[in-house]
C-alpha positions as a Markdown table, in Angstrom:
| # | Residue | x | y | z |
|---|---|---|---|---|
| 1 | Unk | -3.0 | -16.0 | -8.3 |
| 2 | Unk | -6.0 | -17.7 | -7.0 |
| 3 | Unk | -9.6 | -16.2 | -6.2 |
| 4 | Unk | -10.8 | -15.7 | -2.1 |
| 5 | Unk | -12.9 | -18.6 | -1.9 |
| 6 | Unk | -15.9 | -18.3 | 0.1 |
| 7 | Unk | -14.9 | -20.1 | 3.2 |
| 8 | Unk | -11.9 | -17.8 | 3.8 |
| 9 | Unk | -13.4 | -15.3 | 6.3 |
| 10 | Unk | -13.9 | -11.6 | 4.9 |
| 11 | Unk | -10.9 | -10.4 | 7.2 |
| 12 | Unk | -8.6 | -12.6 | 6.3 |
| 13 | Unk | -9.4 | -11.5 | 2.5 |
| 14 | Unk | -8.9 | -8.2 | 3.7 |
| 15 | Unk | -5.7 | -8.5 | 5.1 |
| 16 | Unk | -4.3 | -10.2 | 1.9 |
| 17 | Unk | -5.5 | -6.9 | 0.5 |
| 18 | Unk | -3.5 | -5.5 | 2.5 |
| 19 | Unk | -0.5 | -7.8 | 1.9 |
| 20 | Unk | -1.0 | -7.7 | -1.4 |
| 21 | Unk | -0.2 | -3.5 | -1.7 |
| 22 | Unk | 3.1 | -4.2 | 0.0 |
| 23 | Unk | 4.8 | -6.7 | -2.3 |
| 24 | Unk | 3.6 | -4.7 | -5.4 |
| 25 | Unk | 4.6 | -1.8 | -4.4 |
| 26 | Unk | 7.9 | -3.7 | -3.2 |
| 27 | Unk | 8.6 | -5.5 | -6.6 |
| 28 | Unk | 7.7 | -2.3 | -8.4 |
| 29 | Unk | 4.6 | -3.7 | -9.9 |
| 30 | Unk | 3.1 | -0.3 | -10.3 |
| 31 | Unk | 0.8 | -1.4 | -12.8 |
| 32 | Unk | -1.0 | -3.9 | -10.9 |
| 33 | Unk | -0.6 | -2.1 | -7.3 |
| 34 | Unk | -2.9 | 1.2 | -9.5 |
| 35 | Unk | -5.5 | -1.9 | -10.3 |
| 36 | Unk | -6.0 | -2.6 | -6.3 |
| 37 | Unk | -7.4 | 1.1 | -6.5 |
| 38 | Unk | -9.6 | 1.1 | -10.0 |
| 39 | Unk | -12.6 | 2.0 | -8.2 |
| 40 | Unk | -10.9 | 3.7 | -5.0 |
| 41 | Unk | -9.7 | 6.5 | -3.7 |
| 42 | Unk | -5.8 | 7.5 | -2.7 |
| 43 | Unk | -5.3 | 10.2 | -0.3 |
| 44 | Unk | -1.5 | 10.9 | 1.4 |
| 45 | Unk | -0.8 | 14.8 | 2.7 |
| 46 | Unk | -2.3 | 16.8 | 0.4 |
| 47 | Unk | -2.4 | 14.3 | -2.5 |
| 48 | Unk | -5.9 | 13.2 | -3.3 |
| 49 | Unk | -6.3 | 10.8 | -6.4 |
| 50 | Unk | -9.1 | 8.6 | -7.6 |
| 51 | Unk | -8.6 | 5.6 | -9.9 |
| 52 | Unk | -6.1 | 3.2 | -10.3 |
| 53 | Unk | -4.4 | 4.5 | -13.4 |
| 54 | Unk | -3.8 | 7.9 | -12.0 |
| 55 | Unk | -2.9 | 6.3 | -8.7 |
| 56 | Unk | -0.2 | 4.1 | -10.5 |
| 57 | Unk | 1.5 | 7.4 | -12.5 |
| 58 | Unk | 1.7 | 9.1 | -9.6 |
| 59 | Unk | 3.7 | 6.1 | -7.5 |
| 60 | Unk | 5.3 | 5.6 | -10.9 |
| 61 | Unk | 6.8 | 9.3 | -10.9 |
| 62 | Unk | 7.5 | 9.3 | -6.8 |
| 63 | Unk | 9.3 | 5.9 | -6.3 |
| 64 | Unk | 13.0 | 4.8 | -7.3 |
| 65 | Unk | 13.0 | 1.7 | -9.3 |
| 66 | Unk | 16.5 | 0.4 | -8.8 |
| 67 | Unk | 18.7 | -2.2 | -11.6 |
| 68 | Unk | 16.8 | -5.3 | -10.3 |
| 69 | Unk | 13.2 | -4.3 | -11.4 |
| 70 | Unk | 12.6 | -3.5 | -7.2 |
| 71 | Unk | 12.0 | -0.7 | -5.0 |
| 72 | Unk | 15.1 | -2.6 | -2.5 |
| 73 | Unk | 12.3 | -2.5 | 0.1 |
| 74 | Unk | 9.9 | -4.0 | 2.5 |
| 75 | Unk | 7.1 | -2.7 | 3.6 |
| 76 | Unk | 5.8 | -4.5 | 6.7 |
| 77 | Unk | 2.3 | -3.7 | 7.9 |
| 78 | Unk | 1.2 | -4.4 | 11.6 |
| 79 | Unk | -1.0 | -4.1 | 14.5 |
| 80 | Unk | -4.1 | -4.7 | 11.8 |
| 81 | Unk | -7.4 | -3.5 | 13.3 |
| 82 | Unk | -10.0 | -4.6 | 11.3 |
| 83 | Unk | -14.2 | -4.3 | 11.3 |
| 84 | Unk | -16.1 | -6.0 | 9.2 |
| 85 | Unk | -20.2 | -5.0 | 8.4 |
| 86 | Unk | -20.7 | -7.9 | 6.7 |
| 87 | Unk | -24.4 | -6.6 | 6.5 |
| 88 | Unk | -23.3 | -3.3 | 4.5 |
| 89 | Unk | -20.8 | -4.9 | 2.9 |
| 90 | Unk | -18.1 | -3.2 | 3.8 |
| 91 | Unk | -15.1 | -2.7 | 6.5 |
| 92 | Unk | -12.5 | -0.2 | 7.8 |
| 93 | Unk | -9.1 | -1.5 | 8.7 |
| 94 | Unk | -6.0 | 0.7 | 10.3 |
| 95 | Unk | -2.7 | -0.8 | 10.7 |
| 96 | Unk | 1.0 | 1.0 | 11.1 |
| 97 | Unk | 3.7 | 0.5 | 8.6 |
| 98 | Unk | 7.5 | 0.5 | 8.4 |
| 99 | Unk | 9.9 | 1.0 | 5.1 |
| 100 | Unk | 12.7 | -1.0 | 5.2 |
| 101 | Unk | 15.5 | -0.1 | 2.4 |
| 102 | Unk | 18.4 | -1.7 | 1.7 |
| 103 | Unk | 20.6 | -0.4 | -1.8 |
| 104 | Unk | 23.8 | -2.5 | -1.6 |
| 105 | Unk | 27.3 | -0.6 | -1.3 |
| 106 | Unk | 24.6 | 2.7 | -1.4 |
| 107 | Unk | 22.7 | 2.4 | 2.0 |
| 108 | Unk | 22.9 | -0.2 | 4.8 |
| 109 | Unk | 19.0 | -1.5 | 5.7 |
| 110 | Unk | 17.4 | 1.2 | 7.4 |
| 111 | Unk | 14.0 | 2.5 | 8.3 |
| 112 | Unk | 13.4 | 5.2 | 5.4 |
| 113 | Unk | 9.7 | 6.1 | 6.8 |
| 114 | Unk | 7.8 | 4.4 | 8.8 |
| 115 | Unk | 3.4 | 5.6 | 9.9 |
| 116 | Unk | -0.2 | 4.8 | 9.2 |
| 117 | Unk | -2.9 | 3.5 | 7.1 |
| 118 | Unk | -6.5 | 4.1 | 7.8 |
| 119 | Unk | -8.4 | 2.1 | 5.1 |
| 120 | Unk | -12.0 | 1.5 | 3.9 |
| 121 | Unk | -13.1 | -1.8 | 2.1 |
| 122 | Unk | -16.0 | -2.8 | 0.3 |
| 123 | Unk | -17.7 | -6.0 | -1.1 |
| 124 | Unk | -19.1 | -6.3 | -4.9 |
| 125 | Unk | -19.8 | -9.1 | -6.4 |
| 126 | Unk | -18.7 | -11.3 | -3.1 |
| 127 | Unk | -15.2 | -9.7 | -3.8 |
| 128 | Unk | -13.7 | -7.2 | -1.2 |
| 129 | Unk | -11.5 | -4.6 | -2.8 |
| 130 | Unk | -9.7 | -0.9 | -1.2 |
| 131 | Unk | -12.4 | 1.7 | -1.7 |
| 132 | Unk | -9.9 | 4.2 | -0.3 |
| 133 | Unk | -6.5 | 4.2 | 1.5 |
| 134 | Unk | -5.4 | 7.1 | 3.4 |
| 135 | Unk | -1.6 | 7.2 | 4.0 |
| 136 | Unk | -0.2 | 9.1 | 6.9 |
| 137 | Unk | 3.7 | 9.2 | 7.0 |
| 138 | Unk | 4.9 | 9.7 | 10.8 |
| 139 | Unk | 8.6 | 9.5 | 10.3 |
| 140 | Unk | 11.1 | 9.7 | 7.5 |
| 141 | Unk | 14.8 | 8.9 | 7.4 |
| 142 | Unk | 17.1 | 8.4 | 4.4 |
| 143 | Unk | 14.8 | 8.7 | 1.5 |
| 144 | Unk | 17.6 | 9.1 | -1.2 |
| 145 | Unk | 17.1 | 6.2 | -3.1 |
| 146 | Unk | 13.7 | 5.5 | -1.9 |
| 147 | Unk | 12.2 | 8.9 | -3.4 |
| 148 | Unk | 13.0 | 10.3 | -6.9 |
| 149 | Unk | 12.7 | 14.1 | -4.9 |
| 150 | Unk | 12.7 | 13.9 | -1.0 |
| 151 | Unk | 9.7 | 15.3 | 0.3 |
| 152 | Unk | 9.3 | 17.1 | 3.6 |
| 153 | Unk | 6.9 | 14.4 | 6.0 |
């Protein structure tokens, strides 16, 4: 994976951020989805973590990691709103997202959840990384083989 270079504009490195959490999380790449939020905070309902290590045990015991390595999901992110203080070094985004799921002869693709993320960004180092993610879920459907426990939204 190659480094932002510095003519790539700061949103357009945010938004790969922001790319980048949905096809780890989507491959099941808990590991490196926990390192997107090493210095960060994590914040969904009443869930409140710091760090990416504690971020990526907790996703780790939540999620259902299916025969193929995957989550069988998609997680498409839209309508990105995002402000950049390129003075401060730093930047808030909020965007909605849908969960698409698919298990084959299990569930037929679906929307298993579908809500918000209000996010805060900062630059170190020239480098713009999450410095927290807050997750509001505004819909849930089938969660079976999406959650290990279904949770109330």
């Amino acid at each position: 994976m190659s480094s932002p270079t510095a003519s790539t504009s700061s949103a357009r490195q945010i938004e790969n951020l922001i790319a980048r959490y949905s096809h780890l999380v989507d491959e099941g790449d808990f590991a490196t989805f926990g390192a997107l939020f090493e210095n960060a905070d994590f914040v969904s309902g009443e869930v409140s973590l710091r760090g990416g290590k504690a971020i990526e045990e907790l996703i780790g015991s939540m999620l259902v990691v299916h025969d193929d390595g995957t989550l069988r999901t998609r997680h498409i992110t839209t309508n990105i709103l995002i402000e950049v203080d390129e003075d401060d070094d730093s930047a808030e985004a909020r965007s909605y997202y849908n969960i698409l799921q698919a298990v084959p002869g299990l569930l037929p693709l679906q929307m298993v959840a579908g809500g918000r993320y209000h996010d805060r960004f900062e630059r170190r180092d020239g480098t713009w990384s999450f410095a927290r993610r807050e997750v509001t879920i505004d819909f849930t459907g089938d969660t079976r083989y999406h959650l290990k426990a279904p949770q109330d939204a």
